[in-house]
Short mmCIF file of C-alpha atoms in Angstrom, two decimals:
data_model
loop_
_atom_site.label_atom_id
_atom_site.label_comp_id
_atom_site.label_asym_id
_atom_site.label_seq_id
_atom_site.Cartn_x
_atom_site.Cartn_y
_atom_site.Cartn_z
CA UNK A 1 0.00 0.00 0.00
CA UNK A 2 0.87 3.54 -0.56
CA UNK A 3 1.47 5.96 2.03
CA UNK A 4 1.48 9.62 1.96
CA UNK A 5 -0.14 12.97 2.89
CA UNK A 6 -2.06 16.21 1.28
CA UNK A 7 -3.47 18.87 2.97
CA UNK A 8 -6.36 21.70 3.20
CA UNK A 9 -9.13 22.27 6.01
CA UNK A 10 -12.18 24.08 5.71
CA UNK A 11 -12.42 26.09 8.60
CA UNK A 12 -15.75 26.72 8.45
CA UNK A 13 -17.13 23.56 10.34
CA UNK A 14 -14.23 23.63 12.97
CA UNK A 15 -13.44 26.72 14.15
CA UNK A 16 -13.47 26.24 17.50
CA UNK A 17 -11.94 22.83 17.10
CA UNK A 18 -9.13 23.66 14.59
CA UNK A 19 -6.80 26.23 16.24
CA UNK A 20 -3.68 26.75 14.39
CA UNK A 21 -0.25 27.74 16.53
CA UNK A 22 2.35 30.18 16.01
CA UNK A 23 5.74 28.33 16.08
CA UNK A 24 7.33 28.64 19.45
CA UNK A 25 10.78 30.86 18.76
CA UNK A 26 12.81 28.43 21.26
CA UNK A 27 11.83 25.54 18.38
CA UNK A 28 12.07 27.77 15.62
CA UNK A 29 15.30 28.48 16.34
CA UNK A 30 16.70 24.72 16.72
CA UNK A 31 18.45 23.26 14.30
CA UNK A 32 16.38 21.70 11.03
CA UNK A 33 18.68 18.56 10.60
CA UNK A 34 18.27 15.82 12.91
CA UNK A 35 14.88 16.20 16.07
CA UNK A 36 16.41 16.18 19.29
CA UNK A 37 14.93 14.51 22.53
CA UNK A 38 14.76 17.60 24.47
CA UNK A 39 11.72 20.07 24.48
CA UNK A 40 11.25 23.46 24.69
CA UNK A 41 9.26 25.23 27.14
CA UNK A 42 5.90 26.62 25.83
CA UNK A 43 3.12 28.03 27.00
CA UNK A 44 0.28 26.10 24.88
CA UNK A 45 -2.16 24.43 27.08
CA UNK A 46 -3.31 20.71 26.13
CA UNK A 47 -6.74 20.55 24.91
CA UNK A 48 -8.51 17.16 24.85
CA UNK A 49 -10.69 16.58 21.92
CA UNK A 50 -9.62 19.10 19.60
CA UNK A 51 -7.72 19.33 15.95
CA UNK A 52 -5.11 21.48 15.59
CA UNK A 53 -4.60 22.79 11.44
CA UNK A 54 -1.47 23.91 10.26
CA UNK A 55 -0.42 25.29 6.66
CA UNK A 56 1.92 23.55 4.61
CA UNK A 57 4.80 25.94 3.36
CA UNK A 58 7.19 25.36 0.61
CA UNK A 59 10.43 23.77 1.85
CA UNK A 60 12.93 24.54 -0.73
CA UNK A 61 13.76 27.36 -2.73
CA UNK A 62 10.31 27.45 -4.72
CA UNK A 63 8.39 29.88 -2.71
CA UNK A 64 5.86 29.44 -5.43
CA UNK A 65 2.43 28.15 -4.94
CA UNK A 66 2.36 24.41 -5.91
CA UNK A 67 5.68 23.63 -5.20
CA UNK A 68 6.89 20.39 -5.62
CA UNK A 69 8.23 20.29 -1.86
CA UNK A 70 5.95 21.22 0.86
CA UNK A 71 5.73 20.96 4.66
CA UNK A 72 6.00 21.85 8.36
CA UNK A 73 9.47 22.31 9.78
CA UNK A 74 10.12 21.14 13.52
CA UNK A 75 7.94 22.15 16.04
CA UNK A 76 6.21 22.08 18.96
CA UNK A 77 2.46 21.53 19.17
CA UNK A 78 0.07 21.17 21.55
CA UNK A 79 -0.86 17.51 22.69
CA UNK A 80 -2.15 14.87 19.84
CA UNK A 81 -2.27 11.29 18.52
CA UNK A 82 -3.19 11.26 14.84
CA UNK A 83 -1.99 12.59 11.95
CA UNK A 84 -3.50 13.37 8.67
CA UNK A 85 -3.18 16.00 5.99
CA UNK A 86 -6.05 17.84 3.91
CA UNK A 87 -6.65 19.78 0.74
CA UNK A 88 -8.73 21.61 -0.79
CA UNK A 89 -10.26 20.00 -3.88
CA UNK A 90 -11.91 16.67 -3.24
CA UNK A 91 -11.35 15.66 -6.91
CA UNK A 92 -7.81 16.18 -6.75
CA UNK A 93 -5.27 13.37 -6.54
CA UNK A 94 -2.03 13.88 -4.34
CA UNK A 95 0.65 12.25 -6.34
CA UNK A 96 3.61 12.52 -4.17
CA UNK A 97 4.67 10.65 -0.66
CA UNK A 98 3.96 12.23 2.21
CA UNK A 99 5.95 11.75 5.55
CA UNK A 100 5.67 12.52 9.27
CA UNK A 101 7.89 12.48 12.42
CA UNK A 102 6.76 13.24 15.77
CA UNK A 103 7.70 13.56 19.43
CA UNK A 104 6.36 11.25 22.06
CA UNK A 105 5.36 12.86 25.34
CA UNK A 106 6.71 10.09 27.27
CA UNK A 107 9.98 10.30 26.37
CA UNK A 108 10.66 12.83 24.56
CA UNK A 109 11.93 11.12 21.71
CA UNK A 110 11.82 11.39 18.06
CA UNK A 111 9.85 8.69 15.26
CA UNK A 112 11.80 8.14 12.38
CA UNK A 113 9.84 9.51 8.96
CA UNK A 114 6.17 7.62 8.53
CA UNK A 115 4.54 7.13 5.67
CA UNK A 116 0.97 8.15 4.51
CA UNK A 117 -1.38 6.20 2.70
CA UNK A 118 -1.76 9.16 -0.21
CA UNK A 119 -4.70 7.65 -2.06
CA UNK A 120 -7.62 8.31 0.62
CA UNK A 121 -10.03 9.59 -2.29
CA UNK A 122 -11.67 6.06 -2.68
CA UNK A 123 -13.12 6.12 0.98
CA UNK A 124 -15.96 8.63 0.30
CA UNK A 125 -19.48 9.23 -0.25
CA UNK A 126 -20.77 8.44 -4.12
CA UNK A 127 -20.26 11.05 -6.57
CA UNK A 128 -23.65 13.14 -6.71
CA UNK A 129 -25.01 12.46 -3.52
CA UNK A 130 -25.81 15.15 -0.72
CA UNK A 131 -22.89 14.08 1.17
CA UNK A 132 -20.28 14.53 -1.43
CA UNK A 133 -22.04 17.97 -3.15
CA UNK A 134 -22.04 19.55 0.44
CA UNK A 135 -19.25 22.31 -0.07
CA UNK A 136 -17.61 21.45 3.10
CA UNK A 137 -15.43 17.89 1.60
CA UNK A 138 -11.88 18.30 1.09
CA UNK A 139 -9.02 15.73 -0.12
CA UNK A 140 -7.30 14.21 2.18
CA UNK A 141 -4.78 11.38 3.14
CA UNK A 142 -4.92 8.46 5.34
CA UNK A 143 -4.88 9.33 8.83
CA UNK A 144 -2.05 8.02 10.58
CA UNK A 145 -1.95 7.07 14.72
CA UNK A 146 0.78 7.97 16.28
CA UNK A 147 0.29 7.77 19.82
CA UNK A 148 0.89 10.66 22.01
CA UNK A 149 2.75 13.43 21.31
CA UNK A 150 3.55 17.01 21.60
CA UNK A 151 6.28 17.51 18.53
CA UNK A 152 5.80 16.92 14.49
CA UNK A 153 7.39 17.59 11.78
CA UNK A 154 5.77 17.08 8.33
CA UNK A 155 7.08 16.82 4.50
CA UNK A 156 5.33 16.40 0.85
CA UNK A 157 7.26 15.68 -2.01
CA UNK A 158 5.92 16.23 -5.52
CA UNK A 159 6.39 12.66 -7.90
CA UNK A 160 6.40 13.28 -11.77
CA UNK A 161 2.98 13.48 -13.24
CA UNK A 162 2.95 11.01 -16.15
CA UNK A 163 1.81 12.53 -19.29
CA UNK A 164 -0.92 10.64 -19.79
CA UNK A 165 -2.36 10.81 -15.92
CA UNK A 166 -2.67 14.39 -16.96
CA UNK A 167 -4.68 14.21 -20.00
CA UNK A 168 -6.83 11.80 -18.13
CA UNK A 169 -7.34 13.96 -15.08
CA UNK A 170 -7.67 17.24 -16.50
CA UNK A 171 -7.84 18.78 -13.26
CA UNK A 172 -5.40 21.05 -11.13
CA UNK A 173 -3.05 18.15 -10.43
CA UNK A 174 -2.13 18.16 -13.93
CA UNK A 175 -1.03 21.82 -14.08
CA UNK A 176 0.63 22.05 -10.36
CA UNK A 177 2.90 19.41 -8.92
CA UNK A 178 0.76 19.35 -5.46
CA UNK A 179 -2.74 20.08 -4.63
CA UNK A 180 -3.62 23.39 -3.66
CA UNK A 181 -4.15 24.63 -0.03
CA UNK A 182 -3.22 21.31 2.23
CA UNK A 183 -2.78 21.79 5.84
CA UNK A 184 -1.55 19.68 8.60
CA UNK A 185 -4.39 17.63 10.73
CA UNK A 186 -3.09 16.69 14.77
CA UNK A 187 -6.41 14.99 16.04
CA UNK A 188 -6.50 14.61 19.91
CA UNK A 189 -8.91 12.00 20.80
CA UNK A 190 -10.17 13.72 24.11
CA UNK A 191 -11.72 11.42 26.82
CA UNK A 192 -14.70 8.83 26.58
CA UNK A 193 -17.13 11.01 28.16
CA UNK A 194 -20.29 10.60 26.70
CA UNK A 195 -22.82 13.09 27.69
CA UNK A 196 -25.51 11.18 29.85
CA UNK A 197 -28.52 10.00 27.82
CA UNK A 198 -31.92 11.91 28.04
CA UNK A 199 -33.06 13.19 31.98
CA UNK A 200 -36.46 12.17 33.08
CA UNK A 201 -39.20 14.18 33.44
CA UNK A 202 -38.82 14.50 37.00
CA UNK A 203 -35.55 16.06 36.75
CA UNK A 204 -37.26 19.56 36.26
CA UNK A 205 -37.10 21.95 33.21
CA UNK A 206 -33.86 23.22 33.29
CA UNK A 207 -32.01 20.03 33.24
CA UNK A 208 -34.49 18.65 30.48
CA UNK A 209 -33.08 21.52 28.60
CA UNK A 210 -30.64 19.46 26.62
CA UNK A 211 -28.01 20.73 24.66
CA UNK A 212 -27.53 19.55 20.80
CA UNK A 213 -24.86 17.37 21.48
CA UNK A 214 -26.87 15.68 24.31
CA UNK A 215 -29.75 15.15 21.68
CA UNK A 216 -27.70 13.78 18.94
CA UNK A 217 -26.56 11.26 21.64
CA UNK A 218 -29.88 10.37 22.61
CA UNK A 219 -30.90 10.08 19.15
CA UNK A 220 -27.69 7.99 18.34
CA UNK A 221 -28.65 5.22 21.14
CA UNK A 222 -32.24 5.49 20.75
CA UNK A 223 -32.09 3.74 17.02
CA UNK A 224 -30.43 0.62 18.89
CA UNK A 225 -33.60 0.57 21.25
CA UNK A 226 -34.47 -2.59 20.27
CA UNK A 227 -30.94 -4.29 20.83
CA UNK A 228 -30.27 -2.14 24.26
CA UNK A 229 -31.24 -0.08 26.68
CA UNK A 230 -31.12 3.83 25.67
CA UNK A 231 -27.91 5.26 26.86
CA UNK A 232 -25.53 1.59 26.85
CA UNK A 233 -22.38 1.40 26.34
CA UNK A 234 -22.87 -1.89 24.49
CA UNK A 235 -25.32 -4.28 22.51
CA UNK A 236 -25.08 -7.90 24.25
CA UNK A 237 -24.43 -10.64 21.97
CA UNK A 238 -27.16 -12.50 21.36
CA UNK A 239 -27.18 -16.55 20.53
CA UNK A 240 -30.58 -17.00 19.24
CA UNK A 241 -31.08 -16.63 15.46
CA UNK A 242 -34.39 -14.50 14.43
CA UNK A 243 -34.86 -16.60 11.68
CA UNK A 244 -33.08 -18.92 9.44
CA UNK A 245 -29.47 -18.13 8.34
CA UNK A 246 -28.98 -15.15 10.61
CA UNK A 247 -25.61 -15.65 12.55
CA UNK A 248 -25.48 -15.41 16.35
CA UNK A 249 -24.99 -11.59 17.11
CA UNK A 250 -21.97 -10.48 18.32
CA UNK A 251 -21.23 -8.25 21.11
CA UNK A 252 -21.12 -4.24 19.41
CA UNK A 253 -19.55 -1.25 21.76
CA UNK A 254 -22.13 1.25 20.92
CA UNK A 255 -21.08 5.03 20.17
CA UNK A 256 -21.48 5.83 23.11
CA UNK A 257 -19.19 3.16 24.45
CA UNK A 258 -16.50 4.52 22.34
CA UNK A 259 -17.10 7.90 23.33
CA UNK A 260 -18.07 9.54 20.22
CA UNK A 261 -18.70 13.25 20.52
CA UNK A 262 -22.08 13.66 18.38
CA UNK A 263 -22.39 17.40 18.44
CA UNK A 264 -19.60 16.65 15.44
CA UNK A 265 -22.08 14.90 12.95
CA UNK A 266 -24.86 16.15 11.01
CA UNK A 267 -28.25 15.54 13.07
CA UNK A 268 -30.07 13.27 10.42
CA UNK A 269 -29.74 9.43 9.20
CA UNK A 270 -29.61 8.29 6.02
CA UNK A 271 -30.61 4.80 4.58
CA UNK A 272 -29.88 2.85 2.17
CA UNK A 273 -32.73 0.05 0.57
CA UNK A 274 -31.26 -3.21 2.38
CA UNK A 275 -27.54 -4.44 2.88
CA UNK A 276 -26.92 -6.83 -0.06
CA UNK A 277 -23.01 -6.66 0.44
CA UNK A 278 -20.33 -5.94 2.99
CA UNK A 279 -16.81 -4.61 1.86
CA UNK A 280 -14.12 -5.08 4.14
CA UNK A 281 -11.26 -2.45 4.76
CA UNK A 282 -8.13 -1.37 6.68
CA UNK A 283 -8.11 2.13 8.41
CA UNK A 284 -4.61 2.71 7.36
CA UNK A 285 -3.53 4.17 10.46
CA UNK A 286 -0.49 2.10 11.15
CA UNK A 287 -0.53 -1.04 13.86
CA UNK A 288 1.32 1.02 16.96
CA UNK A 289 -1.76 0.93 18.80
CA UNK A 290 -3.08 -1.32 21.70
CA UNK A 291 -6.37 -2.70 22.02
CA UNK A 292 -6.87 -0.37 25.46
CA UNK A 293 -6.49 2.63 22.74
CA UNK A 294 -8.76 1.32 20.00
CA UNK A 295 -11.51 3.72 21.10
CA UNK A 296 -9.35 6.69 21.26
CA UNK A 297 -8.00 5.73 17.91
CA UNK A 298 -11.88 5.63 16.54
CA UNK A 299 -12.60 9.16 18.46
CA UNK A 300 -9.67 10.18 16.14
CA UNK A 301 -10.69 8.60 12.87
CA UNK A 302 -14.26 10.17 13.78
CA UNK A 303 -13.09 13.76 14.10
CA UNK A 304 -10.91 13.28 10.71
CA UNK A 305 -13.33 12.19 8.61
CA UNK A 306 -16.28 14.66 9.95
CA UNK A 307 -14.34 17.55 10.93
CA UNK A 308 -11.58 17.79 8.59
CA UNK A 309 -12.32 16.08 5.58
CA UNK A 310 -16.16 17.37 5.73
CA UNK A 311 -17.93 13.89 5.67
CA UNK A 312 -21.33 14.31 7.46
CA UNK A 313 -20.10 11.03 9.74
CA UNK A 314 -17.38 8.86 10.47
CA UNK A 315 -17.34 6.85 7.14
CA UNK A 316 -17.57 3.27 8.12
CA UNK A 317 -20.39 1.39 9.35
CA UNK A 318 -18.61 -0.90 11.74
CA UNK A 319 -15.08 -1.19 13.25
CA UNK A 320 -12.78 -4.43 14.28
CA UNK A 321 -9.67 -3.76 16.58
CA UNK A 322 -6.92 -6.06 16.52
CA UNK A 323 -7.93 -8.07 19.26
CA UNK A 324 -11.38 -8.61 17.83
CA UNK A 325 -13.36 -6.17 19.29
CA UNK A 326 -16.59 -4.93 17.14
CA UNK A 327 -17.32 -0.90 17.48
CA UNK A 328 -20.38 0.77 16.12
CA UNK A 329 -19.20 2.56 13.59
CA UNK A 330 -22.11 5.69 11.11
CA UNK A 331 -25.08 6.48 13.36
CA UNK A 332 -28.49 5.42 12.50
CA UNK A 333 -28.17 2.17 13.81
CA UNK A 334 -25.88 -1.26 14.04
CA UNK A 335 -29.04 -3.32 12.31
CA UNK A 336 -30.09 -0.90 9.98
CA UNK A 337 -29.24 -0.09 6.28
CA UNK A 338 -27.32 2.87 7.27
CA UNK A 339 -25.75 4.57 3.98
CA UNK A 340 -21.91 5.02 4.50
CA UNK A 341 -18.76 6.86 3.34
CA UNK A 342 -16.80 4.05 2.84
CA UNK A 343 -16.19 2.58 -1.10
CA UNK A 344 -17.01 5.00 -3.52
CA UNK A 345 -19.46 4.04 -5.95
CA UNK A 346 -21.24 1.23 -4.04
CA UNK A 347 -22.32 2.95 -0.63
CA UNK A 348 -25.48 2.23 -1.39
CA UNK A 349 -26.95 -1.12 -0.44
CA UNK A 350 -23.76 -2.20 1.55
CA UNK A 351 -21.60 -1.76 4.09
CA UNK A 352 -18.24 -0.96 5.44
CA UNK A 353 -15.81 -3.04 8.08
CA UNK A 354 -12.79 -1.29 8.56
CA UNK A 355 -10.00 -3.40 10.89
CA UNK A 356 -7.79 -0.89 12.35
CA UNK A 357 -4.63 -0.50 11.52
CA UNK A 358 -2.59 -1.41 8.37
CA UNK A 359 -2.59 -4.72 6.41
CA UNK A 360 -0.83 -4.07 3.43
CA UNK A 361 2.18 -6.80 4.84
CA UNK A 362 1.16 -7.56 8.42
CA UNK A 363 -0.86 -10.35 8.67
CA UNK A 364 -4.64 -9.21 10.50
CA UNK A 365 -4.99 -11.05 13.76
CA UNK A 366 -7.02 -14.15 13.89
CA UNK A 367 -9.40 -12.46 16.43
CA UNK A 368 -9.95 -9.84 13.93
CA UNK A 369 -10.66 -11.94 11.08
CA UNK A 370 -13.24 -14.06 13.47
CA UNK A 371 -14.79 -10.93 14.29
CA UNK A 372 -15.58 -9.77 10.81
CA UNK A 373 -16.87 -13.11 9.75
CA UNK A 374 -18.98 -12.94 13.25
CA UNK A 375 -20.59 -9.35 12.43
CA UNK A 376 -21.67 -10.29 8.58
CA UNK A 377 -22.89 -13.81 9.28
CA UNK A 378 -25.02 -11.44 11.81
CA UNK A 379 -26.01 -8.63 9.57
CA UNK A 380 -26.07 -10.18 6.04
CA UNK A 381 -28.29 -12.55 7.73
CA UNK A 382 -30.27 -10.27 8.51
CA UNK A 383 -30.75 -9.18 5.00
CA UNK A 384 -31.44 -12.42 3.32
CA UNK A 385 -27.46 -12.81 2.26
CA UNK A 386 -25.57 -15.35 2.22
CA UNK A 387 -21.79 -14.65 3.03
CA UNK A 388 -20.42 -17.16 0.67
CA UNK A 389 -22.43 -15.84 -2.89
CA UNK A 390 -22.66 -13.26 -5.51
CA UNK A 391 -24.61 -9.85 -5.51
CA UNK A 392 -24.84 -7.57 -7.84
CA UNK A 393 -24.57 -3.54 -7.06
CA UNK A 394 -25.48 -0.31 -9.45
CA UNK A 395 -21.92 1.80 -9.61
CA UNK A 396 -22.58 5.15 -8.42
CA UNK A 397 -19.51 5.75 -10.39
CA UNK A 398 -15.76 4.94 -9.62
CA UNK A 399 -12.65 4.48 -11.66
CA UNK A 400 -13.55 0.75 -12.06
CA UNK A 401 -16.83 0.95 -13.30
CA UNK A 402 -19.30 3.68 -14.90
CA UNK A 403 -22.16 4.65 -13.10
CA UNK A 404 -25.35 2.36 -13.67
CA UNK A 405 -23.26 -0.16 -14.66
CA UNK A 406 -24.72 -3.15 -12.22
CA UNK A 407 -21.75 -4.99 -10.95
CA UNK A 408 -21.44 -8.98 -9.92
CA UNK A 409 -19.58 -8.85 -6.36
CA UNK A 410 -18.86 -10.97 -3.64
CA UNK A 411 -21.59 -10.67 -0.75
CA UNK A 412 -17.70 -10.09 1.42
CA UNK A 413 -15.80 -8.36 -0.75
CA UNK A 414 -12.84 -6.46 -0.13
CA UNK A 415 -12.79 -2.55 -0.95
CA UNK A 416 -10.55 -3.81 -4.24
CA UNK A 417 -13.05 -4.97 -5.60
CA UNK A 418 -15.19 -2.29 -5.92
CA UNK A 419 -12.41 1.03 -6.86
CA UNK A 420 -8.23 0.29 -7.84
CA UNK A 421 -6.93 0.84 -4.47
CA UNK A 422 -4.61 -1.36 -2.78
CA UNK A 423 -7.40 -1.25 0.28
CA UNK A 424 -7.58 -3.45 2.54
CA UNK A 425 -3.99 -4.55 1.88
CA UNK A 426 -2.53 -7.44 0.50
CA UNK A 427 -2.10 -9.64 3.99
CA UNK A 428 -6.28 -8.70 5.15
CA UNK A 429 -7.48 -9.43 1.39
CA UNK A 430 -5.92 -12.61 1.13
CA UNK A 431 -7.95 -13.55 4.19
CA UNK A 432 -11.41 -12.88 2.50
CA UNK A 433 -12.02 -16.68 1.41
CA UNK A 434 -11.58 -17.44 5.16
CA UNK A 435 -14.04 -14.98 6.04
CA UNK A 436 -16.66 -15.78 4.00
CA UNK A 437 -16.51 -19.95 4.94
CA UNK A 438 -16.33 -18.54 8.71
CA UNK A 439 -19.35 -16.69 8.55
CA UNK A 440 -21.10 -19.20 6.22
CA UNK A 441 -20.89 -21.37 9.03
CA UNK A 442 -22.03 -19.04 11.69
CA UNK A 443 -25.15 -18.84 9.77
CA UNK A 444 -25.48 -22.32 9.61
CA UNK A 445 -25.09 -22.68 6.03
#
């Protein structure tokens, strides 16, 4: 898989979450060769659940727009844990690497340079559709978890644009060797504290006065009513099948379990007709992170795709940590048809499974591959599907296949399969087959 970064932020849906620093002097002034372990004193006070967005700057003698090296020399930053980098024009392709080195706040010490995953354009909502029309969606890479830390340093180098690419792309990329406007994304995750679900009547008018962000959270756990109570942290699994072929359910941590901070997304669902296939993904985000930090690393992903990249939602349906762990993923709820962000040109009438971290060598975890086969022998079941057949899905338009054009697919398919990425890496794609037997099974087939 490729890895890389591009930039831009629309500051118009974060402004109080996007707060862009002044370099300190004392890190201005250190030397630009090699990071050193030490920090320098600052004044910039940590702020939990936040995104801090930077400008990229040209870094060599080019002080042109567009040019072909771009970045963020060494500095100091308030506290974060992800990294991503925006742009402005959604349609845009970054065709470059893009690289990152930070500072843990443990230690002190320095990362070596990290890739980005560059091609983050075939994760989105279908072309056309109120999601992807809204004004607010920028380009954007990968995001990339990086644990802790309170020192980055970012760089974007331009690759020659073949000939050809730019007759076929006709687009800004072919006259400028990066996209315009990209900024540096540090996501802080903030802390699990989900604002309590709706007060009872007896609790007197003011505190039934809820604020937005309360609502949207009531909202968010009251479409699960009929799997939990209103306000849990978790849907129990269930062993008894509704009907035939419907797999066990597993156990889901609810949005609320992970701590997701609704006042972020827009207020209404949206549905799609049924869930006729399930495309599998990796987040891309790298595999430095422990199952204890899954949710923090979903708060992160969350606030990335809504808040800087302008999706109405996180973009995935459903989310698998590394030790198997299933996390409710788009609002509107875990046995519904909700209508994703998550393989453009077939959102509709599927779903998305992103396991977190990066699987383009590494080899997913057996619990992680269980748990994906667990969740769609559950909610393909559901739907009439059966994990180990064929489907067919109208494009919505892609670089695989023209819109209309209906599509034969595997009820599991990887997110391959639908658009040319590499997505969901070599080493989680090559453990489809096992899935789809796995949750055959589950469903008693």
């Amino acid at each position: 898989m490729r890895g890389f970064l591009a930039s831009s932020i629309g500051v118009t849906c974060a402004a109080a979450l996007a707060l862009p620093l002044a370099p300190p002097a004392a890190a201005a002034a250190t030397s630009a060769a090699e990071p050193t372990t030490g920090r320098t004193a600052r004044s910039e006070a940590h702020v939990p659940g936040s995104t801090q967005s930077l400008p990229l700057a040209p870094l060599t003698h080019n002080r042109a727009p567009g040019a072909a090296e771009q970045g963020v020399p060494r500095r100091d930053v308030r506290h974060f844990s992800l990294v991503g980098v925006v742009w402005d024009n959604p349609d845009t392709d970054l065709h470059g690497h893009v690289q990152a080195r930070t500072r843990a706040t443990a230690t002190g010490a320095w990362s070596g340079w990290q890739e980005l995953e560059t091609h983050n354009a075939d994760h989105a909502a279908d072309p056309g559709t109120p999601e992807s029309t809204s004004g607010r969606v920028r380009g954007a890479t990968a995001p990339l978890w990086v644990g802790e830390s309170d020192g980055v340093e970012v760089r974007v180098r331009a690759e020659r644009i073949p000939e050809a690419v730019k007759a076929a792309e006709a687009t800004e990329a072919a006259a400028s060797p990066l996209p315009t406007g990209m900024r540096l994304e540090l996501i802080d995750p903030g802390q699990a504290t989900p604002p309590p679900a709706a007060p009872g009547p007896e609790e007197g008018p003011r505190t039934t006065a809820m604020t937005a962000e309360s609502a949207k959270a009531v909202a968010a756990s009251a479409v699960n009513a009929g799997l939990a109570p209103l306000g849990a942290t978790e849907i129990p699994a269930a062993g008894q099948r509704a009907k035939p072929y419907v797999g066990p359910r597993p156990s889901i941590t609810t949005r609320r379990g992970w701590g997701a901070d609704e006042s972020l997304r827009d207020r209404k669902f949206v549905y799609t007709k049924k869930v006729k296939a399930a495309f599998v993904h990796h987040s891309a985000t790298g595999n430095n992170y422990t199952c204890k930090q899954a949710p923090s690393v979903i708060r992160s992903i969350y606030r990335y795709h809504a808040n800087s990249m302008g999706w109405r939602d996180l973009g995935y349906n459903f989310l698998v940590d590394k030790c198997g762990k299933i996390y409710e993923g788009r609002a509107g709820g875990v046995s519904k048809a909700v209508l994703g962000a998550h393989t453009l040109g077939f959102n509709s009438n599927s779903m998305g499974i992103a396991v977190l971290g990066t699987y383009s060598s590494k080899k997913p975890s057996s619990a992680a591959v269980k748990a994906v086969a667990r969740l769609t022998a559950w909610k393909l079941g559901l739907h009439g599907m059966n994990p180990r057949g064929k489907t067919y899905l109208k494009s919505g338009g892609g670089n695989l296949y023209r819109k209309g054009k209906n599509v034969r697919l595997n009820v599991i398919s990887g997110h391959r399969d639908g658009f040319a990425t590499s997505c969901p890496g070599k080493a989680l794609y090559g453990k489809l087959g096992t899935t789809r037997s796995t949750a055959a099974k589950y469903q008693g087939r």
